[in-house]
Each structure stands twice: as C-alpha cells, then as structure tokens.
Amino acid sequence: MKFFIDTANLDEIKEAASLGILDGVTTNPSLMAKVGISGREQILEHYKKICEIVPGDVSAEVISTDFNGMIQEAEELASLAPNIVVKIPMIKEGLKAIKYLNEKGIKTNCTLIFSPGQALLAAKAGATYVSPFIGRLDDISTDGMQLIADIRLIFDNYGFPTEILAASIRHPMHIIESARIGADVVTTPLKPLLALLNHPLTDKGLAKFLEDYNKANR
Ligand code: E4P
C-alpha cells in the first residue's frame, strides 16, 4: 500500500517525508489556496518545490473544464517534473482528456469520484489513479468505505491496472479500512497519518521499560 500526503503545506510534506514512508503527494486548488498560493506562476513554482521534496507521484490539478484547456494545462504541468501526475475532474470533458493523456504517456489521477460507475469510466479511459472521496460521502450519510470496496471488486473483475487512491480521509480508521479492503494508495492529511503511531499501551510499556532500565543502571 502506498501512502500519499494530502496537502500543499511544505512543512507538513517535509515532516511526512522524514518518516521514510511517504510515496507521494496530492494537492487540489483548495489546498493550494489554504497555504496562500495563488496565480499561475506561483502555483507552478510551488509544484516544483513539492516535486523536489518527494520523488514519488505528485498530483497537480487542472482548473479548466473543457478538453482543450485541460490538455494545455496538463502538458504544462507534466513538463514541470517527471513525477507530476495530472489531476482531472470526473466530468465528460475530463474523461476525454484522460484518454488523450494516457495515449500521450502522461499519468492522470481522476478526481471527485463518488460512484462505482465513475471509477469504471475513468479506468476504461486509462486513468493511472482514481480518487474516491470517502469523507465527503460519509459527510452526507453515505458509506464511503463501501465505494472503495465496490471499486476494488470491479477493477479486480477485469484486471484494470488503474490504482485506487482512497481520498478525503478524515481519521485513522479510514486508512485502516482502506488497507483492509485493498485500496492501492491512501492520501491523507498529516494528522490521521501520525495518529496511526499512537497506542496508550505503547506509551505505558515504553515508560516502564525506561523506568526499569534507569532503576537497574543507577
Ligand atoms: C485528494 O486528492 C482530495 O482532493 C482530497 O482528499 C479531498 O479531501 P477533503 O474532502 O478533505 O477536502
């Protein structure tokens, strides 16, 4: 299972990378805005900085919604660094763009996936990744994990090479359940990732080991 960090915050990306278990990064226009990055030039520079920190796949999202605009942006983004993956929204024009970019050898991440049918279309068009949004489905009282399970079943039925990138992660159990179902990748904010480290018995056990060592080595 690959671990991606879902942020445009360079400090958080560096912290996750320092753990030695980071495989990539996902961003979106909201995450870029959150860290105060705006304007085409600044955005492109920021992607370059992220790609210098993390050698794995870095998703950079287009903001065009028409085929020609998406292709133009995708080619510009892909030229920034060899590890850029172009994030394309799951709309009709996006589907055509994924097909085109796949034929050109440019990796894509089809974003805003909320149904198995959308994932199937993206896989058929040759998307490198599909990003089902678990948390946003949970937010509207729909089972986000069931979507991951449905896509896993469909992709395995036909041997689609498209990787399932579980996105919109809210808490550590989303990561565990994604792993249980067999998502290929999980993209998570730093907090749920770090939360995986925690167990009170680990803290208690370590404190006792150190206490016993210190008593014996006074
Ligand atoms: C990642 O690719 C998505 O853009 C992201 O996970 C969305 O998460 P959110 O629902 O917390 O905004």
JSON list of C-alpha atoms and ligand atoms in Angstrom, two decimals:
[
{"chain": "A", "resi": 1, "resn": "MET", "atom": "CA", "xyz": [0.00, 0.00, 0.00]},
{"chain": "A", "resi": 2, "resn": "LYS", "atom": "CA", "xyz": [1.31, 3.43, -0.94]},
{"chain": "A", "resi": 3, "resn": "PHE", "atom": "CA", "xyz": [1.00, 6.42, 1.43]},
{"chain": "A", "resi": 4, "resn": "PHE", "atom": "CA", "xyz": [0.47, 9.87, -0.08]},
{"chain": "A", "resi": 5, "resn": "ILE", "atom": "CA", "xyz": [0.14, 13.10, 1.91]},
{"chain": "A", "resi": 6, "resn": "ASP", "atom": "CA", "xyz": [-2.87, 15.26, 1.04]},
{"chain": "A", "resi": 7, "resn": "THR", "atom": "CA", "xyz": [-1.58, 18.81, 1.48]},
{"chain": "A", "resi": 8, "resn": "ALA", "atom": "CA", "xyz": [0.24, 21.67, -0.22]},
{"chain": "A", "resi": 9, "resn": "ASN", "atom": "CA", "xyz": [1.94, 22.69, 3.04]},
{"chain": "A", "resi": 10, "resn": "LEU", "atom": "CA", "xyz": [5.69, 22.25, 2.51]},
{"chain": "A", "resi": 11, "resn": "ASP", "atom": "CA", "xyz": [6.45, 21.83, 6.23]},
{"chain": "A", "resi": 12, "resn": "GLU", "atom": "CA", "xyz": [3.87, 19.04, 6.51]},
{"chain": "A", "resi": 13, "resn": "ILE", "atom": "CA", "xyz": [5.20, 17.38, 3.35]},
{"chain": "A", "resi": 14, "resn": "LYS", "atom": "CA", "xyz": [8.75, 17.54, 4.76]},
{"chain": "A", "resi": 15, "resn": "GLU", "atom": "CA", "xyz": [7.59, 16.11, 8.09]},
{"chain": "A", "resi": 16, "resn": "ALA", "atom": "CA", "xyz": [5.79, 13.21, 6.37]},
{"chain": "A", "resi": 17, "resn": "ALA", "atom": "CA", "xyz": [8.79, 12.61, 4.09]},
{"chain": "A", "resi": 18, "resn": "SER", "atom": "CA", "xyz": [11.10, 12.50, 7.12]},
{"chain": "A", "resi": 19, "resn": "LEU", "atom": "CA", "xyz": [9.18, 9.45, 8.40]},
{"chain": "A", "resi": 20, "resn": "GLY", "atom": "CA", "xyz": [10.60, 7.46, 5.48]},
{"chain": "A", "resi": 21, "resn": "ILE", "atom": "CA", "xyz": [7.25, 6.00, 4.46]},
{"chain": "A", "resi": 22, "resn": "LEU", "atom": "CA", "xyz": [5.95, 8.66, 2.07]},
{"chain": "A", "resi": 23, "resn": "ASP", "atom": "CA", "xyz": [5.30, 7.61, -1.53]},
{"chain": "A", "resi": 24, "resn": "GLY", "atom": "CA", "xyz": [3.70, 10.73, -2.98]},
{"chain": "A", "resi": 25, "resn": "VAL", "atom": "CA", "xyz": [1.61, 13.90, -2.58]},
{"chain": "A", "resi": 26, "resn": "THR", "atom": "CA", "xyz": [-1.85, 15.00, -3.66]},
{"chain": "A", "resi": 27, "resn": "THR", "atom": "CA", "xyz": [-2.97, 18.62, -3.85]},
{"chain": "A", "resi": 28, "resn": "ASN", "atom": "CA", "xyz": [-6.04, 20.40, -5.12]},
{"chain": "A", "resi": 29, "resn": "PRO", "atom": "CA", "xyz": [-6.93, 24.07, -5.73]},
{"chain": "A", "resi": 30, "resn": "SER", "atom": "CA", "xyz": [-8.44, 24.37, -2.22]},
{"chain": "A", "resi": 31, "resn": "LEU", "atom": "CA", "xyz": [-5.27, 23.02, -0.59]},
{"chain": "A", "resi": 32, "resn": "MET", "atom": "CA", "xyz": [-3.11, 25.43, -2.63]},
{"chain": "A", "resi": 33, "resn": "ALA", "atom": "CA", "xyz": [-5.34, 28.36, -1.62]},
{"chain": "A", "resi": 34, "resn": "LYS", "atom": "CA", "xyz": [-5.15, 27.25, 2.03]},
{"chain": "A", "resi": 35, "resn": "VAL", "atom": "CA", "xyz": [-1.38, 27.80, 2.06]},
{"chain": "A", "resi": 36, "resn": "GLY", "atom": "CA", "xyz": [-1.71, 31.16, 0.28]},
{"chain": "A", "resi": 37, "resn": "ILE", "atom": "CA", "xyz": [-0.50, 30.02, -3.15]},
{"chain": "A", "resi": 38, "resn": "SER", "atom": "CA", "xyz": [-2.24, 31.85, -6.00]},
{"chain": "A", "resi": 39, "resn": "GLY", "atom": "CA", "xyz": [-1.50, 32.97, -9.55]},
{"chain": "A", "resi": 40, "resn": "ARG", "atom": "CA", "xyz": [-0.30, 30.61, -12.27]},
{"chain": "A", "resi": 41, "resn": "GLU", "atom": "CA", "xyz": [3.42, 31.28, -11.83]},
{"chain": "A", "resi": 42, "resn": "GLN", "atom": "CA", "xyz": [3.37, 30.87, -8.05]},
{"chain": "A", "resi": 43, "resn": "ILE", "atom": "CA", "xyz": [1.32, 27.68, -8.36]},
{"chain": "A", "resi": 44, "resn": "LEU", "atom": "CA", "xyz": [3.74, 26.14, -10.88]},
{"chain": "A", "resi": 45, "resn": "GLU", "atom": "CA", "xyz": [6.73, 27.09, -8.70]},
{"chain": "A", "resi": 46, "resn": "HIS", "atom": "CA", "xyz": [5.06, 25.50, -5.70]},
{"chain": "A", "resi": 47, "resn": "TYR", "atom": "CA", "xyz": [4.54, 22.23, -7.58]},
{"chain": "A", "resi": 48, "resn": "LYS", "atom": "CA", "xyz": [8.25, 22.25, -8.47]},
{"chain": "A", "resi": 49, "resn": "LYS", "atom": "CA", "xyz": [9.17, 22.68, -4.79]},
{"chain": "A", "resi": 50, "resn": "ILE", "atom": "CA", "xyz": [6.92, 19.75, -3.81]},
{"chain": "A", "resi": 51, "resn": "CYS", "atom": "CA", "xyz": [8.46, 17.57, -6.53]},
{"chain": "A", "resi": 52, "resn": "GLU", "atom": "CA", "xyz": [11.94, 18.37, -5.21]},
{"chain": "A", "resi": 53, "resn": "ILE", "atom": "CA", "xyz": [10.96, 17.14, -1.72]},
{"chain": "A", "resi": 54, "resn": "VAL", "atom": "CA", "xyz": [9.15, 13.98, -2.80]},
{"chain": "A", "resi": 55, "resn": "PRO", "atom": "CA", "xyz": [10.43, 11.79, -5.65]},
{"chain": "A", "resi": 56, "resn": "GLY", "atom": "CA", "xyz": [7.13, 9.83, -5.86]},
{"chain": "A", "resi": 57, "resn": "ASP", "atom": "CA", "xyz": [3.97, 10.82, -7.72]},
{"chain": "A", "resi": 58, "resn": "VAL", "atom": "CA", "xyz": [2.74, 14.38, -7.08]},
{"chain": "A", "resi": 59, "resn": "SER", "atom": "CA", "xyz": [-0.82, 15.15, -8.21]},
{"chain": "A", "resi": 60, "resn": "ALA", "atom": "CA", "xyz": [-1.31, 18.63, -9.69]},
{"chain": "A", "resi": 61, "resn": "GLU", "atom": "CA", "xyz": [-4.89, 19.57, -10.58]},
{"chain": "A", "resi": 62, "resn": "VAL", "atom": "CA", "xyz": [-6.12, 21.35, -13.70]},
{"chain": "A", "resi": 63, "resn": "ILE", "atom": "CA", "xyz": [-8.68, 24.12, -13.31]},
{"chain": "A", "resi": 64, "resn": "SER", "atom": "CA", "xyz": [-10.00, 24.06, -16.88]},
{"chain": "A", "resi": 65, "resn": "THR", "atom": "CA", "xyz": [-13.24, 22.22, -17.52]},
{"chain": "A", "resi": 66, "resn": "ASP", "atom": "CA", "xyz": [-13.01, 21.94, -21.31]},
{"chain": "A", "resi": 67, "resn": "PHE", "atom": "CA", "xyz": [-10.94, 19.34, -23.20]},
{"chain": "A", "resi": 68, "resn": "ASN", "atom": "CA", "xyz": [-8.50, 21.76, -24.88]},
{"chain": "A", "resi": 69, "resn": "GLY", "atom": "CA", "xyz": [-7.91, 23.74, -21.72]},
{"chain": "A", "resi": 70, "resn": "MET", "atom": "CA", "xyz": [-7.29, 20.57, -19.69]},
{"chain": "A", "resi": 71, "resn": "ILE", "atom": "CA", "xyz": [-4.83, 19.22, -22.25]},
{"chain": "A", "resi": 72, "resn": "GLN", "atom": "CA", "xyz": [-2.94, 22.50, -22.43]},
{"chain": "A", "resi": 73, "resn": "GLU", "atom": "CA", "xyz": [-2.70, 22.72, -18.63]},
{"chain": "A", "resi": 74, "resn": "ALA", "atom": "CA", "xyz": [-1.82, 19.03, -18.32]},
{"chain": "A", "resi": 75, "resn": "GLU", "atom": "CA", "xyz": [1.09, 19.35, -20.75]},
{"chain": "A", "resi": 76, "resn": "GLU", "atom": "CA", "xyz": [2.39, 22.40, -18.89]},
{"chain": "A", "resi": 77, "resn": "LEU", "atom": "CA", "xyz": [2.08, 20.67, -15.51]},
{"chain": "A", "resi": 78, "resn": "ALA", "atom": "CA", "xyz": [3.68, 17.44, -16.77]},
{"chain": "A", "resi": 79, "resn": "SER", "atom": "CA", "xyz": [6.67, 19.41, -18.09]},
{"chain": "A", "resi": 80, "resn": "LEU", "atom": "CA", "xyz": [7.45, 20.72, -14.57]},
{"chain": "A", "resi": 81, "resn": "ALA", "atom": "CA", "xyz": [8.88, 17.46, -13.25]},
{"chain": "A", "resi": 82, "resn": "PRO", "atom": "CA", "xyz": [8.90, 13.77, -14.21]},
{"chain": "A", "resi": 83, "resn": "ASN", "atom": "CA", "xyz": [6.86, 12.82, -11.13]},
{"chain": "A", "resi": 84, "resn": "ILE", "atom": "CA", "xyz": [3.86, 15.06, -11.85]},
{"chain": "A", "resi": 85, "resn": "VAL", "atom": "CA", "xyz": [0.52, 13.27, -12.20]},
{"chain": "A", "resi": 86, "resn": "VAL", "atom": "CA", "xyz": [-2.21, 15.43, -13.70]},
{"chain": "A", "resi": 87, "resn": "LYS", "atom": "CA", "xyz": [-5.41, 15.51, -11.70]},
{"chain": "A", "resi": 88, "resn": "ILE", "atom": "CA", "xyz": [-8.50, 15.66, -13.89]},
{"chain": "A", "resi": 89, "resn": "PRO", "atom": "CA", "xyz": [-12.09, 16.00, -12.65]},
{"chain": "A", "resi": 90, "resn": "MET", "atom": "CA", "xyz": [-14.63, 13.26, -13.37]},
{"chain": "A", "resi": 91, "resn": "ILE", "atom": "CA", "xyz": [-16.67, 15.08, -15.99]},
{"chain": "A", "resi": 92, "resn": "LYS", "atom": "CA", "xyz": [-17.32, 14.24, -19.67]},
{"chain": "A", "resi": 93, "resn": "GLU", "atom": "CA", "xyz": [-14.53, 16.50, -20.95]},
{"chain": "A", "resi": 94, "resn": "GLY", "atom": "CA", "xyz": [-12.26, 15.11, -18.23]},
{"chain": "A", "resi": 95, "resn": "LEU", "atom": "CA", "xyz": [-12.87, 11.56, -19.42]},
{"chain": "A", "resi": 96, "resn": "LYS", "atom": "CA", "xyz": [-11.82, 12.52, -22.95]},
{"chain": "A", "resi": 97, "resn": "ALA", "atom": "CA", "xyz": [-8.74, 14.28, -21.56]},
{"chain": "A", "resi": 98, "resn": "ILE", "atom": "CA", "xyz": [-7.74, 11.19, -19.53]},
{"chain": "A", "resi": 99, "resn": "LYS", "atom": "CA", "xyz": [-7.96, 9.03, -22.65]},
{"chain": "A", "resi": 100, "resn": "TYR", "atom": "CA", "xyz": [-5.86, 11.51, -24.65]},
{"chain": "A", "resi": 101, "resn": "LEU", "atom": "CA", "xyz": [-3.23, 11.99, -21.92]},
{"chain": "A", "resi": 102, "resn": "ASN", "atom": "CA", "xyz": [-2.94, 8.24, -21.35]},
{"chain": "A", "resi": 103, "resn": "GLU", "atom": "CA", "xyz": [-2.15, 7.78, -25.04]},
{"chain": "A", "resi": 104, "resn": "LYS", "atom": "CA", "xyz": [0.49, 10.55, -24.74]},
{"chain": "A", "resi": 105, "resn": "GLY", "atom": "CA", "xyz": [2.09, 8.75, -21.77]},
{"chain": "A", "resi": 106, "resn": "ILE", "atom": "CA", "xyz": [1.06, 11.40, -19.21]},
{"chain": "A", "resi": 107, "resn": "LYS", "atom": "CA", "xyz": [-0.10, 9.98, -15.89]},
{"chain": "A", "resi": 108, "resn": "THR", "atom": "CA", "xyz": [-3.53, 11.03, -14.62]},
{"chain": "A", "resi": 109, "resn": "ASN", "atom": "CA", "xyz": [-5.46, 10.98, -11.36]},
{"chain": "A", "resi": 110, "resn": "CYS", "atom": "CA", "xyz": [-9.22, 11.15, -11.92]},
{"chain": "A", "resi": 111, "resn": "THR", "atom": "CA", "xyz": [-10.58, 13.16, -9.01]},
{"chain": "A", "resi": 112, "resn": "LEU", "atom": "CA", "xyz": [-14.02, 13.74, -7.47]},
{"chain": "A", "resi": 113, "resn": "ILE", "atom": "CA", "xyz": [-15.09, 10.10, -7.78]},
{"chain": "A", "resi": 114, "resn": "PHE", "atom": "CA", "xyz": [-18.29, 9.40, -5.83]},
{"chain": "A", "resi": 115, "resn": "SER", "atom": "CA", "xyz": [-19.72, 6.30, -7.56]},
{"chain": "A", "resi": 116, "resn": "PRO", "atom": "CA", "xyz": [-18.50, 2.93, -8.90]},
{"chain": "A", "resi": 117, "resn": "GLY", "atom": "CA", "xyz": [-19.70, 3.91, -12.39]},
{"chain": "A", "resi": 118, "resn": "GLN", "atom": "CA", "xyz": [-17.48, 6.99, -12.42]},
{"chain": "A", "resi": 119, "resn": "ALA", "atom": "CA", "xyz": [-14.49, 4.87, -11.36]},
{"chain": "A", "resi": 120, "resn": "LEU", "atom": "CA", "xyz": [-15.25, 2.32, -14.09]},
{"chain": "A", "resi": 121, "resn": "LEU", "atom": "CA", "xyz": [-15.34, 5.04, -16.78]},
{"chain": "A", "resi": 122, "resn": "ALA", "atom": "CA", "xyz": [-12.04, 6.53, -15.57]},
{"chain": "A", "resi": 123, "resn": "ALA", "atom": "CA", "xyz": [-10.35, 3.11, -15.56]},
{"chain": "A", "resi": 124, "resn": "LYS", "atom": "CA", "xyz": [-11.69, 2.37, -19.03]},
{"chain": "A", "resi": 125, "resn": "ALA", "atom": "CA", "xyz": [-10.23, 5.69, -20.27]},
{"chain": "A", "resi": 126, "resn": "GLY", "atom": "CA", "xyz": [-6.84, 4.68, -18.86]},
{"chain": "A", "resi": 127, "resn": "ALA", "atom": "CA", "xyz": [-6.53, 6.77, -15.67]},
{"chain": "A", "resi": 128, "resn": "THR", "atom": "CA", "xyz": [-3.43, 5.94, -13.65]},
{"chain": "A", "resi": 129, "resn": "TYR", "atom": "CA", "xyz": [-5.36, 6.59, -10.41]},
{"chain": "A", "resi": 130, "resn": "VAL", "atom": "CA", "xyz": [-8.98, 7.10, -9.41]},
{"chain": "A", "resi": 131, "resn": "SER", "atom": "CA", "xyz": [-9.65, 9.17, -6.29]},
{"chain": "A", "resi": 132, "resn": "PRO", "atom": "CA", "xyz": [-12.84, 8.13, -4.48]},
{"chain": "A", "resi": 133, "resn": "PHE", "atom": "CA", "xyz": [-13.67, 10.70, -1.77]},
{"chain": "A", "resi": 134, "resn": "ILE", "atom": "CA", "xyz": [-14.55, 8.71, 1.35]},
{"chain": "A", "resi": 135, "resn": "GLY", "atom": "CA", "xyz": [-15.00, 11.53, 3.87]},
{"chain": "A", "resi": 136, "resn": "ARG", "atom": "CA", "xyz": [-17.28, 13.64, 1.70]},
{"chain": "A", "resi": 137, "resn": "LEU", "atom": "CA", "xyz": [-19.59, 10.63, 1.22]},
{"chain": "A", "resi": 138, "resn": "ASP", "atom": "CA", "xyz": [-19.59, 9.96, 4.97]},
{"chain": "A", "resi": 139, "resn": "ASP", "atom": "CA", "xyz": [-20.43, 13.65, 5.45]},
{"chain": "A", "resi": 140, "resn": "ILE", "atom": "CA", "xyz": [-23.73, 13.11, 3.58]},
{"chain": "A", "resi": 141, "resn": "SER", "atom": "CA", "xyz": [-24.60, 9.88, 5.46]},
{"chain": "A", "resi": 142, "resn": "THR", "atom": "CA", "xyz": [-23.38, 7.58, 2.67]},
{"chain": "A", "resi": 143, "resn": "ASP", "atom": "CA", "xyz": [-20.90, 4.75, 3.29]},
{"chain": "A", "resi": 144, "resn": "GLY", "atom": "CA", "xyz": [-17.61, 5.96, 1.78]},
{"chain": "A", "resi": 145, "resn": "MET", "atom": "CA", "xyz": [-15.83, 2.69, 2.53]},
{"chain": "A", "resi": 146, "resn": "GLN", "atom": "CA", "xyz": [-18.43, 0.73, 0.55]},
{"chain": "A", "resi": 147, "resn": "LEU", "atom": "CA", "xyz": [-17.43, 2.76, -2.52]},
{"chain": "A", "resi": 148, "resn": "ILE", "atom": "CA", "xyz": [-13.80, 1.64, -2.09]},
{"chain": "A", "resi": 149, "resn": "ALA", "atom": "CA", "xyz": [-14.97, -1.99, -1.77]},
{"chain": "A", "resi": 150, "resn": "ASP", "atom": "CA", "xyz": [-17.18, -1.73, -4.89]},
{"chain": "A", "resi": 151, "resn": "ILE", "atom": "CA", "xyz": [-14.37, -0.23, -6.99]},
{"chain": "A", "resi": 152, "resn": "ARG", "atom": "CA", "xyz": [-11.91, -2.88, -5.75]},
{"chain": "A", "resi": 153, "resn": "LEU", "atom": "CA", "xyz": [-14.31, -5.64, -6.83]},
{"chain": "A", "resi": 154, "resn": "ILE", "atom": "CA", "xyz": [-14.93, -4.10, -10.26]},
{"chain": "A", "resi": 155, "resn": "PHE", "atom": "CA", "xyz": [-11.26, -3.43, -11.01]},
{"chain": "A", "resi": 156, "resn": "ASP", "atom": "CA", "xyz": [-10.29, -6.96, -9.91]},
{"chain": "A", "resi": 157, "resn": "ASN", "atom": "CA", "xyz": [-13.08, -8.49, -12.04]},
{"chain": "A", "resi": 158, "resn": "TYR", "atom": "CA", "xyz": [-11.46, -7.10, -15.16]},
{"chain": "A", "resi": 159, "resn": "GLY", "atom": "CA", "xyz": [-7.84, -6.65, -14.12]},
{"chain": "A", "resi": 160, "resn": "PHE", "atom": "CA", "xyz": [-7.87, -2.87, -14.63]},
{"chain": "A", "resi": 161, "resn": "PRO", "atom": "CA", "xyz": [-4.38, -1.55, -13.81]},
{"chain": "A", "resi": 162, "resn": "THR", "atom": "CA", "xyz": [-5.84, 1.77, -12.54]},
{"chain": "A", "resi": 163, "resn": "GLU", "atom": "CA", "xyz": [-4.88, 2.25, -8.90]},
{"chain": "A", "resi": 164, "resn": "ILE", "atom": "CA", "xyz": [-7.48, 3.05, -6.25]},
{"chain": "A", "resi": 165, "resn": "LEU", "atom": "CA", "xyz": [-6.35, 6.15, -4.36]},
{"chain": "A", "resi": 166, "resn": "ALA", "atom": "CA", "xyz": [-8.55, 6.48, -1.28]},
{"chain": "A", "resi": 167, "resn": "ALA", "atom": "CA", "xyz": [-9.01, 10.23, -0.72]},
{"chain": "A", "resi": 168, "resn": "SER", "atom": "CA", "xyz": [-10.88, 12.63, 1.56]},
{"chain": "A", "resi": 169, "resn": "ILE", "atom": "CA", "xyz": [-9.54, 10.85, 4.61]},
{"chain": "A", "resi": 170, "resn": "ARG", "atom": "CA", "xyz": [-10.82, 12.23, 7.90]},
{"chain": "A", "resi": 171, "resn": "HIS", "atom": "CA", "xyz": [-9.40, 9.88, 10.56]},
{"chain": "A", "resi": 172, "resn": "PRO", "atom": "CA", "xyz": [-7.05, 6.88, 11.01]},
{"chain": "A", "resi": 173, "resn": "MET", "atom": "CA", "xyz": [-9.84, 4.29, 10.67]},
{"chain": "A", "resi": 174, "resn": "HIS", "atom": "CA", "xyz": [-10.37, 5.44, 7.08]},
{"chain": "A", "resi": 175, "resn": "ILE", "atom": "CA", "xyz": [-6.75, 4.42, 6.45]},
{"chain": "A", "resi": 176, "resn": "ILE", "atom": "CA", "xyz": [-7.11, 1.05, 8.21]},
{"chain": "A", "resi": 177, "resn": "GLU", "atom": "CA", "xyz": [-10.37, 0.22, 6.43]},
{"chain": "A", "resi": 178, "resn": "SER", "atom": "CA", "xyz": [-8.88, 1.24, 3.07]},
{"chain": "A", "resi": 179, "resn": "ALA", "atom": "CA", "xyz": [-5.97, -1.12, 3.73]},
{"chain": "A", "resi": 180, "resn": "ARG", "atom": "CA", "xyz": [-8.36, -3.91, 4.77]},
{"chain": "A", "resi": 181, "resn": "ILE", "atom": "CA", "xyz": [-10.33, -3.55, 1.53]},
{"chain": "A", "resi": 182, "resn": "GLY", "atom": "CA", "xyz": [-7.19, -3.33, -0.59]},
{"chain": "A", "resi": 183, "resn": "ALA", "atom": "CA", "xyz": [-7.00, 0.28, -1.81]},
{"chain": "A", "resi": 184, "resn": "ASP", "atom": "CA", "xyz": [-3.68, 0.64, -3.63]},
{"chain": "A", "resi": 185, "resn": "VAL", "atom": "CA", "xyz": [-2.99, 4.08, -2.17]},
{"chain": "A", "resi": 186, "resn": "VAL", "atom": "CA", "xyz": [-4.29, 6.25, 0.60]},
{"chain": "A", "resi": 187, "resn": "THR", "atom": "CA", "xyz": [-3.85, 10.02, 0.57]},
{"chain": "A", "resi": 188, "resn": "THR", "atom": "CA", "xyz": [-4.19, 11.56, 3.98]},
{"chain": "A", "resi": 189, "resn": "PRO", "atom": "CA", "xyz": [-3.65, 14.81, 5.85]},
{"chain": "A", "resi": 190, "resn": "LEU", "atom": "CA", "xyz": [-0.73, 14.62, 8.30]},
{"chain": "A", "resi": 191, "resn": "LYS", "atom": "CA", "xyz": [-2.90, 14.26, 11.42]},
{"chain": "A", "resi": 192, "resn": "PRO", "atom": "CA", "xyz": [-4.59, 10.89, 10.62]},
{"chain": "A", "resi": 193, "resn": "LEU", "atom": "CA", "xyz": [-1.22, 9.57, 9.39]},
{"chain": "A", "resi": 194, "resn": "LEU", "atom": "CA", "xyz": [0.53, 10.45, 12.66]},
{"chain": "A", "resi": 195, "resn": "ALA", "atom": "CA", "xyz": [-2.44, 9.09, 14.62]},
{"chain": "A", "resi": 196, "resn": "LEU", "atom": "CA", "xyz": [-1.58, 5.62, 13.31]},
{"chain": "A", "resi": 197, "resn": "LEU", "atom": "CA", "xyz": [1.51, 5.76, 15.53]},
{"chain": "A", "resi": 198, "resn": "ASN", "atom": "CA", "xyz": [-0.43, 6.06, 18.75]},
{"chain": "A", "resi": 199, "resn": "HIS", "atom": "CA", "xyz": [-1.35, 3.40, 21.29]},
{"chain": "A", "resi": 200, "resn": "PRO", "atom": "CA", "xyz": [-1.58, 4.01, 25.05]},
{"chain": "A", "resi": 201, "resn": "LEU", "atom": "CA", "xyz": [-0.07, 0.57, 25.78]},
{"chain": "A", "resi": 202, "resn": "THR", "atom": "CA", "xyz": [2.99, 1.51, 23.68]},
{"chain": "A", "resi": 203, "resn": "ASP", "atom": "CA", "xyz": [3.46, 4.67, 25.76]},
{"chain": "A", "resi": 204, "resn": "LYS", "atom": "CA", "xyz": [2.86, 2.80, 29.01]},
{"chain": "A", "resi": 205, "resn": "GLY", "atom": "CA", "xyz": [5.14, -0.07, 28.00]},
{"chain": "A", "resi": 206, "resn": "LEU", "atom": "CA", "xyz": [7.96, 2.24, 26.93]},
{"chain": "A", "resi": 207, "resn": "ALA", "atom": "CA", "xyz": [7.73, 4.27, 30.15]},
{"chain": "A", "resi": 208, "resn": "LYS", "atom": "CA", "xyz": [8.01, 1.03, 32.16]},
{"chain": "A", "resi": 209, "resn": "PHE", "atom": "CA", "xyz": [11.00, -0.24, 30.13]},
{"chain": "A", "resi": 210, "resn": "LEU", "atom": "CA", "xyz": [12.82, 3.06, 30.67]},
{"chain": "A", "resi": 211, "resn": "GLU", "atom": "CA", "xyz": [11.91, 3.16, 34.36]},
{"chain": "A", "resi": 212, "resn": "ASP", "atom": "CA", "xyz": [13.22, -0.40, 34.89]},
{"chain": "A", "resi": 213, "resn": "TYR", "atom": "CA", "xyz": [16.40, 0.40, 32.93]},
{"chain": "A", "resi": 214, "resn": "ASN", "atom": "CA", "xyz": [17.03, 3.53, 34.96]},
{"chain": "A", "resi": 215, "resn": "LYS", "atom": "CA", "xyz": [16.47, 1.66, 38.27]},
{"chain": "A", "resi": 216, "resn": "ALA", "atom": "CA", "xyz": [18.91, -1.09, 37.23]},
{"chain": "A", "resi": 217, "resn": "ASN", "atom": "CA", "xyz": [21.52, 1.36, 35.93]},
{"chain": "A", "resi": 218, "resn": "ARG", "atom": "CA", "xyz": [21.60, 3.95, 38.69]},
{"chain": "B", "resi": 1, "resn": "E4P", "atom": "C1", "xyz": [-7.35, 14.42, -2.72]},
{"chain": "B", "resi": 1, "resn": "E4P", "atom": "O1", "xyz": [-6.94, 14.13, -3.80]},
{"chain": "B", "resi": 1, "resn": "E4P", "atom": "C2", "xyz": [-8.58, 15.20, -2.50]},
{"chain": "B", "resi": 1, "resn": "E4P", "atom": "O2", "xyz": [-8.50, 16.40, -3.17]},
{"chain": "B", "resi": 1, "resn": "E4P", "atom": "C3", "xyz": [-8.79, 15.38, -1.03]},
{"chain": "B", "resi": 1, "resn": "E4P", "atom": "O3", "xyz": [-8.51, 14.15, -0.37]},
{"chain": "B", "resi": 1, "resn": "E4P", "atom": "C4", "xyz": [-10.14, 15.93, -0.66]},
{"chain": "B", "resi": 1, "resn": "E4P", "atom": "O4", "xyz": [-10.28, 15.89, 0.73]},
{"chain": "B", "resi": 1, "resn": "E4P", "atom": "P1", "xyz": [-11.40, 16.71, 1.53]},
{"chain": "B", "resi": 1, "resn": "E4P", "atom": "O5", "xyz": [-12.71, 16.05, 1.29]},
{"chain": "B", "resi": 1, "resn": "E4P", "atom": "O6", "xyz": [-10.97, 16.60, 2.97]},
{"chain": "B", "resi": 1, "resn": "E4P", "atom": "O7", "xyz": [-11.33, 18.11, 1.02]}
]
